[in-house]
Amino acid sequence: MNGLSALVTGSTSGIGLATAKVLASRGCHIIMTGLGSAATIEQCLTDIESAGHGNISVHSLEADLQRPEEVHTLCKEAMKLHPKGIDILVNNAGAQYVVPVEDFPLEKWNLLMNVNLTSAFLLIKYLLPKMKENDWGRIINVASAHGLVASVNKLHMCCKACLIGLNKVVALETIKTGVTCNAICPGWVLTERKFFYILGLF
């Protein structure tokens, strides 16, 4: 994997940060994007660089994944950093809101759809052509066990189920190329968010 470029969304904590560090340890150049203070992002950059193997580069790009125009800008900025194309795309960014359906605000529904699903669709849409041109690419969509089974008060599973569907379509459309598209459906992972959830602070 030495010298490959990877864009990992939601990479300032949890699964995304761990993924970015592992890819860096295999020699990948990393573009990270995610929520957090300037100090948090700087620490993530340091942690990823420390995990890196060889002469890798690590960059952070800002983008509000709720906004399609910012996702487009993110892709253009990523391509400026790596004009030959992004080799590995990890769609990991996620949001959730836990209330019964009758109490679920429309603005929260739109937020979940945009962050969990639409951003992944757009990132694939904009980055896939170069992968096809290079006849090589890896797309990893981090879905969820909630995309396979329903849970009470967890409407974000709708986005994850759709993400799995998107993944299947892209996998079929790229089957005759050197590009692969796979989804991962994690169960409970003890991330910082889950830790605070256990403590009743999230």
Tab-separated table of C-alpha atoms in Angstrom:
chain	number	residue	atom	x	y	z
A	1	MET	CA	0.000	0.000	0.000
A	2	ASN	CA	3.063	2.241	0.002
A	3	GLY	CA	2.367	5.519	-1.764
A	4	LEU	CA	-1.391	5.076	-2.140
A	5	SER	CA	-3.653	7.982	-1.190
A	6	ALA	CA	-6.603	7.564	1.168
A	7	LEU	CA	-9.455	9.896	2.077
A	8	VAL	CA	-11.147	8.960	5.357
A	9	THR	CA	-14.226	10.871	6.510
A	10	GLY	CA	-15.123	11.106	10.178
A	11	SER	CA	-11.469	10.510	10.984
A	12	THR	CA	-11.057	12.711	14.054
A	13	SER	CA	-12.209	9.977	16.439
A	14	GLY	CA	-13.336	6.381	16.788
A	15	ILE	CA	-13.372	4.008	13.832
A	16	GLY	CA	-12.334	6.709	11.368
A	17	LEU	CA	-9.240	7.763	13.293
A	18	ALA	CA	-8.235	4.140	13.875
A	19	THR	CA	-8.672	3.426	10.155
A	20	ALA	CA	-6.566	6.426	9.156
A	21	LYS	CA	-3.788	5.327	11.523
A	22	VAL	CA	-3.769	1.770	10.165
A	23	LEU	CA	-3.678	2.992	6.565
A	24	ALA	CA	-0.829	5.355	7.460
A	25	SER	CA	1.041	2.471	9.087
A	26	ARG	CA	0.829	0.658	5.729
A	27	GLY	CA	2.396	3.603	3.919
A	28	CYS	CA	-0.687	5.455	2.674
A	29	HIS	CA	-0.876	9.214	2.303
A	30	ILE	CA	-3.858	10.333	4.391
A	31	ILE	CA	-6.473	13.030	3.928
A	32	MET	CA	-8.579	13.289	7.051
A	33	THR	CA	-11.775	15.207	7.596
A	34	GLY	CA	-14.051	15.332	10.601
A	35	LEU	CA	-15.462	17.317	13.476
A	36	GLY	CA	-13.383	18.730	16.292
A	37	SER	CA	-11.609	21.757	17.642
A	38	ALA	CA	-8.389	22.992	16.076
A	39	ALA	CA	-6.486	21.345	18.936
A	40	THR	CA	-8.282	18.031	18.394
A	41	ILE	CA	-7.576	18.039	14.665
A	42	GLU	CA	-3.929	18.928	15.254
A	43	GLN	CA	-3.614	16.045	17.705
A	44	CYS	CA	-5.192	13.669	15.183
A	45	LEU	CA	-2.721	14.796	12.525
A	46	THR	CA	0.127	14.136	14.949
A	47	ASP	CA	-1.245	10.705	15.902
A	48	ILE	CA	-1.692	9.658	12.273
A	49	GLU	CA	1.778	10.900	11.327
A	50	SER	CA	3.266	9.024	14.294
A	51	ALA	CA	1.553	5.835	13.130
A	52	GLY	CA	2.810	6.343	9.592
A	53	HIS	CA	5.316	4.169	7.793
A	54	GLY	CA	7.777	5.726	5.379
A	55	ASN	CA	7.611	9.193	3.884
A	56	ILE	CA	3.856	9.751	4.034
A	57	SER	CA	1.869	12.980	3.957
A	58	VAL	CA	-1.080	13.702	6.226
A	59	HIS	CA	-3.508	16.532	5.498
A	60	SER	CA	-6.723	17.734	7.097
A	61	LEU	CA	-9.493	19.246	4.979
A	62	GLU	CA	-12.570	20.943	6.406
A	63	ALA	CA	-16.011	20.101	5.063
A	64	ASP	CA	-19.551	20.170	6.396
A	65	LEU	CA	-20.846	16.904	4.980
A	66	GLN	CA	-24.428	18.126	5.416
A	67	ARG	CA	-23.779	20.461	2.489
A	68	PRO	CA	-23.383	18.942	-0.994
A	69	GLU	CA	-21.382	21.919	-2.238
A	70	GLU	CA	-18.828	21.422	0.541
A	71	VAL	CA	-18.524	17.730	-0.302
A	72	HIS	CA	-17.776	18.737	-3.894
A	73	THR	CA	-15.158	21.226	-2.694
A	74	LEU	CA	-13.638	18.536	-0.467
A	75	CYS	CA	-13.194	16.282	-3.498
A	76	LYS	CA	-11.635	19.057	-5.563
A	77	GLU	CA	-9.207	19.933	-2.759
A	78	ALA	CA	-8.321	16.265	-2.310
A	79	MET	CA	-7.602	15.974	-6.026
A	80	LYS	CA	-5.337	19.012	-5.838
A	81	LEU	CA	-3.312	17.229	-3.162
A	82	HIS	CA	-3.253	13.996	-5.187
A	83	PRO	CA	-3.737	14.838	-8.889
A	84	LYS	CA	-3.381	11.190	-9.930
A	85	GLY	CA	-6.514	10.414	-7.935
A	86	ILE	CA	-7.635	9.149	-4.553
A	87	ASP	CA	-6.901	5.427	-4.371
A	88	ILE	CA	-8.841	4.557	-1.219
A	89	LEU	CA	-12.088	6.169	-0.060
A	90	VAL	CA	-13.431	5.333	3.389
A	91	ASN	CA	-16.940	6.715	3.935
A	92	ASN	CA	-17.012	6.597	7.713
A	93	ALA	CA	-18.669	9.872	8.764
A	94	GLY	CA	-21.884	9.315	10.658
A	95	ALA	CA	-24.543	11.033	12.711
A	96	GLN	CA	-27.392	9.754	14.816
A	97	TYR	CA	-30.363	11.100	16.743
A	98	VAL	CA	-32.241	8.837	19.110
A	99	VAL	CA	-35.955	9.596	19.588
A	100	PRO	CA	-39.260	7.924	18.589
A	101	VAL	CA	-40.401	8.513	15.014
A	102	GLU	CA	-43.299	10.789	16.027
A	103	ASP	CA	-40.869	13.104	17.825
A	104	PHE	CA	-38.228	13.089	15.092
A	105	PRO	CA	-37.663	16.619	13.690
A	106	LEU	CA	-37.458	16.924	9.911
A	107	GLU	CA	-34.219	18.895	10.163
A	108	LYS	CA	-32.615	16.015	12.056
A	109	TRP	CA	-33.870	13.552	9.440
A	110	ASN	CA	-32.283	15.677	6.703
A	111	LEU	CA	-29.039	15.914	8.677
A	112	LEU	CA	-28.844	12.135	9.074
A	113	MET	CA	-29.568	11.527	5.398
A	114	ASN	CA	-27.023	14.093	4.245
A	115	VAL	CA	-24.187	12.994	6.529
A	116	ASN	CA	-24.767	9.229	6.525
A	117	LEU	CA	-25.880	8.695	2.937
A	118	THR	CA	-25.741	11.650	0.545
A	119	SER	CA	-22.140	12.548	1.398
A	120	ALA	CA	-21.063	8.968	0.641
A	121	PHE	CA	-22.958	9.027	-2.666
A	122	LEU	CA	-21.325	12.310	-3.669
A	123	LEU	CA	-17.819	11.278	-2.648
A	124	ILE	CA	-18.149	8.120	-4.724
A	125	LYS	CA	-19.663	10.074	-7.628
A	126	TYR	CA	-16.795	12.573	-7.727
A	127	LEU	CA	-13.853	10.266	-6.972
A	128	LEU	CA	-14.864	7.114	-8.848
A	129	PRO	CA	-14.114	8.388	-12.389
A	130	LYS	CA	-10.396	8.764	-11.614
A	131	MET	CA	-10.347	5.335	-9.961
A	132	LYS	CA	-11.847	3.850	-13.128
A	133	GLU	CA	-9.344	5.736	-15.266
A	134	ASN	CA	-6.526	4.275	-13.153
A	135	ASP	CA	-8.236	0.863	-13.188
A	136	TRP	CA	-7.691	0.626	-9.434
A	137	GLY	CA	-9.539	1.850	-6.380
A	138	ARG	CA	-10.952	0.747	-3.076
A	139	ILE	CA	-14.208	2.129	-1.678
A	140	ILE	CA	-15.132	1.144	1.871
A	141	ASN	CA	-18.504	2.229	3.227
A	142	VAL	CA	-18.801	1.983	6.993
A	143	ALA	CA	-22.458	1.098	7.462
A	144	SER	CA	-23.743	-0.507	10.667
A	145	ALA	CA	-25.426	-3.561	12.091
A	146	HIS	CA	-28.376	-1.154	12.319
A	147	GLY	CA	-28.462	-1.233	8.525
A	148	LEU	CA	-29.335	-4.926	8.731
A	149	VAL	CA	-31.718	-5.013	11.700
A	150	ALA	CA	-34.062	-2.445	13.220
A	151	SER	CA	-33.847	-1.018	16.726
A	152	VAL	CA	-36.266	1.136	18.680
A	153	ASN	CA	-35.726	4.902	18.345
A	154	LYS	CA	-32.850	4.455	15.873
A	155	LEU	CA	-34.041	5.918	12.603
A	156	HIS	CA	-30.467	6.401	11.431
A	157	MET	CA	-30.689	2.714	10.464
A	158	CYS	CA	-32.659	3.898	7.416
A	159	CYS	CA	-29.568	5.741	6.162
A	160	LYS	CA	-27.330	2.771	6.871
A	161	ALA	CA	-29.667	0.375	5.048
A	162	CYS	CA	-29.621	2.720	2.055
A	163	LEU	CA	-25.827	2.957	2.283
A	164	ILE	CA	-25.646	-0.829	1.990
A	165	GLY	CA	-27.890	-0.595	-1.079
A	166	LEU	CA	-25.681	2.112	-2.598
A	167	ASN	CA	-22.669	-0.070	-1.920
A	168	LYS	CA	-24.212	-3.032	-3.774
A	169	VAL	CA	-25.031	-0.925	-6.821
A	170	VAL	CA	-21.526	0.571	-7.033
A	171	ALA	CA	-19.977	-2.872	-6.530
A	172	LEU	CA	-21.965	-4.205	-9.493
A	173	GLU	CA	-21.208	-1.169	-11.663
A	174	THR	CA	-17.453	-1.551	-11.072
A	175	ILE	CA	-17.306	-5.344	-11.285
A	176	LYS	CA	-15.427	-5.304	-14.609
A	177	THR	CA	-12.881	-2.731	-13.418
A	178	GLY	CA	-10.041	-2.723	-10.928
A	179	VAL	CA	-12.247	-0.882	-8.445
A	180	THR	CA	-13.919	-2.678	-5.543
A	181	CYS	CA	-16.676	-1.394	-3.269
A	182	ASN	CA	-17.399	-3.041	0.077
A	183	ALA	CA	-19.464	-2.240	3.150
A	184	ILE	CA	-18.571	-2.951	6.753
A	185	CYS	CA	-21.409	-3.308	9.276
A	186	PRO	CA	-19.915	-2.924	12.764
A	187	GLY	CA	-21.845	-3.815	15.869
A	188	TRP	CA	-21.083	-2.117	19.171
A	189	VAL	CA	-17.603	-0.587	19.132
A	190	LEU	CA	-16.300	1.097	22.283
A	191	THR	CA	-15.504	4.492	20.818
A	192	GLU	CA	-15.406	7.723	22.808
A	193	ARG	CA	-19.002	8.451	21.780
A	194	LYS	CA	-20.167	5.039	22.998
A	195	PHE	CA	-18.267	5.525	26.267
A	196	PHE	CA	-20.138	8.756	26.962
A	197	TYR	CA	-23.387	7.048	25.891
A	198	ILE	CA	-22.801	4.353	28.524
A	199	LEU	CA	-22.233	7.051	31.137
A	200	GLY	CA	-25.444	8.776	30.071
A	201	LEU	CA	-23.565	11.872	28.927
A	202	PHE	CA	-24.352	11.676	25.196
